[in-house]
């Protein structure tokens, strides 16, 4: 397993081994002992599957009290995936990092608790599979507007398709104050 360092402490980019031949390929999706050995010691309690079309942008989402860590991968298609550090005590508070995840590169990204998560779809369709360390709680949702000027995320989509709910999310400074 190849672990790729990231700028945001706690966020881990992973390239699992892929065994391929003329018939196709095989890779382990998840094996607790392996992930525990690289520092991802979580009890994942929920798996989610998201299907979105090209230019759909989802996020930036997080849970307020029932904080979720996520292990994200794309099983078909390609996405631009973003993690935003929401930890006020962190040196990277209010900073973000992006990753290209696809069925071609088989990369996974681990996003710890206290991070917002979002993505946009680069391929015609993308199927995103992700594990969560806490159950989704509808009344515990938090979010930041995807086009926040403080975060200034360089989304690779000119006219994203965004849900009405995500269009109404607050700015980073409205929730977390100014970045120092």
Coordinates of C-alpha atoms in Angstrom, one line a residue:
X1 CA 0.0 0.0 0.0
X2 CA 1.4 3.4 -1.0
X3 CA 0.7 6.2 1.4
X4 CA 1.1 9.7 -0.1
X5 CA 1.8 12.6 2.3
X6 CA -0.7 15.5 2.3
X7 CA -0.5 19.1 3.4
X8 CA -3.4 18.7 5.9
X9 CA -2.3 16.7 9.0
X10 CA -4.5 13.6 9.4
X11 CA -5.7 13.5 5.7
X12 CA -4.2 10.5 4.1
X13 CA -4.0 9.7 0.4
X14 CA -3.8 6.0 -0.3
X15 CA -2.9 3.9 -3.3
X16 CA -3.8 0.3 -2.6
X17 CA -2.2 -2.5 -4.5
X18 CA -4.0 -3.4 -7.7
X19 CA -3.4 -6.8 -9.3
X20 CA -4.3 -6.8 -13.0
X21 CA -3.9 -9.1 -16.0
X22 CA -5.7 -9.7 -19.3
X23 CA -9.0 -10.5 -17.4
X24 CA -9.2 -7.3 -15.4
X25 CA -8.0 -6.4 -11.9
X26 CA -8.5 -7.1 -8.2
X27 CA -8.0 -4.8 -5.2
X28 CA -9.1 -5.0 -1.6
X29 CA -11.6 -2.3 -0.9
X30 CA -11.2 -2.4 2.8
X31 CA -9.4 -4.5 5.4
X32 CA -9.5 -3.1 8.9
X33 CA -6.1 -4.5 10.0
X34 CA -4.4 -2.9 7.0
X35 CA -6.0 0.5 7.6
X36 CA -5.4 0.3 11.4
X37 CA -1.7 -0.3 10.6
X38 CA -1.5 3.0 8.7
X39 CA -3.2 5.0 11.4
X40 CA -6.8 4.9 10.3
X41 CA -8.1 3.2 13.4
X42 CA -11.8 3.8 13.0
X43 CA -14.9 1.7 13.5
X44 CA -16.7 2.5 10.2
X45 CA -20.5 2.2 10.8
X46 CA -22.0 3.2 7.5
X47 CA -21.2 2.8 3.8
X48 CA -22.6 5.3 1.3
X49 CA -22.8 5.2 -2.5
X50 CA -23.3 8.4 -4.4
X51 CA -23.9 8.6 -8.2
X52 CA -23.6 12.0 -9.9
X53 CA -23.3 13.3 -13.4
X54 CA -20.7 15.6 -14.9
X55 CA -20.3 19.1 -13.3
X56 CA -22.3 18.1 -10.2
X57 CA -20.7 19.7 -7.2
X58 CA -21.6 18.4 -3.7
X59 CA -20.5 20.1 -0.5
X60 CA -18.9 21.4 1.5
X61 CA -20.4 19.2 4.2
X62 CA -19.7 18.1 7.8
X63 CA -21.5 16.8 10.9
X64 CA -21.5 19.2 13.8
X65 CA -21.7 17.0 16.9
X66 CA -21.6 13.4 15.5
X67 CA -18.4 14.1 13.7
X68 CA -17.6 11.7 10.8
X69 CA -14.4 10.5 9.5
X70 CA -14.7 9.3 5.9
X71 CA -12.8 6.9 3.7
X72 CA -13.6 7.9 0.1
X73 CA -13.0 6.2 -3.2
X74 CA -14.4 6.3 -6.7
X75 CA -15.5 3.0 -8.2
X76 CA -16.5 4.5 -11.6
X77 CA -15.6 7.8 -13.1
X78 CA -13.5 10.7 -11.9
X79 CA -13.9 13.4 -9.3
X80 CA -12.1 16.4 -7.9
X81 CA -12.3 15.8 -4.1
X82 CA -11.7 18.4 -1.4
X83 CA -11.1 18.4 2.3
X84 CA -11.2 21.6 4.4
X85 CA -9.6 21.8 7.8
X86 CA -12.2 23.0 10.4
X87 CA -9.9 22.6 13.5
X88 CA -9.4 26.1 15.0
X89 CA -6.3 24.8 16.9
X90 CA -4.6 23.5 13.7
X91 CA -1.9 25.3 11.7
X92 CA -3.9 24.5 8.6
X93 CA -7.3 25.8 9.9
X94 CA -9.3 27.1 7.0
X95 CA -7.0 25.5 4.4
X96 CA -8.0 23.0 1.9
X97 CA -6.4 20.3 -0.3
X98 CA -7.8 18.6 -3.4
X99 CA -7.3 15.1 -4.9
X100 CA -8.2 13.5 -8.2
X101 CA -9.9 10.2 -7.4
X102 CA -10.9 7.8 -10.2
X103 CA -11.5 4.3 -11.1
X104 CA -8.3 4.5 -13.1
X105 CA -5.9 5.6 -10.3
X106 CA -7.8 3.6 -7.6
X107 CA -6.8 6.2 -5.0
X108 CA -8.6 6.6 -1.7
X109 CA -8.6 9.5 0.6
X110 CA -9.1 9.4 4.4
X111 CA -10.7 12.5 5.7
X112 CA -10.7 12.7 9.6
X113 CA -13.3 14.2 11.8
X114 CA -13.4 18.0 11.9
X115 CA -13.0 18.4 8.2
X116 CA -15.5 19.5 5.6
X117 CA -15.8 17.4 2.5
X118 CA -16.9 18.2 -1.1
X119 CA -16.4 17.0 -4.6
X120 CA -17.3 17.8 -8.2
X121 CA -17.6 15.3 -11.0
X122 CA -15.1 15.5 -13.9
X123 CA -16.3 12.4 -15.9
X124 CA -19.8 11.9 -17.5
X125 CA -20.8 10.0 -14.4
X126 CA -19.1 9.1 -11.1
X127 CA -19.9 6.5 -8.5
X128 CA -18.4 7.4 -5.1
X129 CA -18.2 4.9 -2.3
X130 CA -17.4 6.1 1.1
X131 CA -17.2 4.7 4.6
X132 CA -18.3 6.8 7.6
X133 CA -17.2 6.5 11.2
X134 CA -20.6 7.8 12.5
X135 CA -24.1 7.4 11.3
X136 CA -25.5 10.3 9.3
X137 CA -27.7 12.5 11.5
X138 CA -30.0 14.9 9.5
X139 CA -30.3 17.4 12.3
X140 CA -26.6 17.6 12.8
X141 CA -25.6 18.8 9.3
X142 CA -23.2 21.6 8.8
X143 CA -21.8 23.1 5.6
X144 CA -19.9 25.9 3.9
X145 CA -20.8 27.4 0.6
X146 CA -18.8 25.8 -2.2
X147 CA -17.7 29.2 -3.7
X148 CA -16.5 30.7 -0.4
X149 CA -14.2 33.6 -1.0
X150 CA -12.1 33.0 2.1
X151 CA -11.4 29.4 1.1
X152 CA -11.0 30.3 -2.6
X153 CA -11.1 26.7 -3.8
X154 CA -10.1 26.3 -7.4
X155 CA -12.9 24.1 -8.5
X156 CA -12.3 22.8 -12.1
X157 CA -15.9 23.3 -13.2
X158 CA -17.1 26.6 -14.7
X159 CA -20.9 26.2 -14.1
X160 CA -21.4 23.6 -11.4
X161 CA -24.7 21.9 -10.8
X162 CA -25.4 22.6 -7.1
X163 CA -28.4 21.6 -5.0
X164 CA -30.7 24.3 -3.6
X165 CA -29.6 23.3 -0.1
X166 CA -25.9 23.7 -0.9
X167 CA -26.5 27.1 -2.6
X168 CA -27.8 28.4 0.7
X169 CA -24.9 27.2 2.9
X170 CA -23.1 30.0 4.9
X171 CA -19.7 31.4 4.3
X172 CA -16.7 30.0 6.3
X173 CA -16.4 33.2 8.3
X174 CA -20.1 33.1 9.3
X175 CA -19.5 29.8 11.0
X176 CA -15.9 29.7 12.0
X177 CA -14.9 33.4 12.1
X178 CA -11.8 34.8 10.4
X179 CA -8.8 32.7 9.6
X180 CA -5.8 34.0 11.7

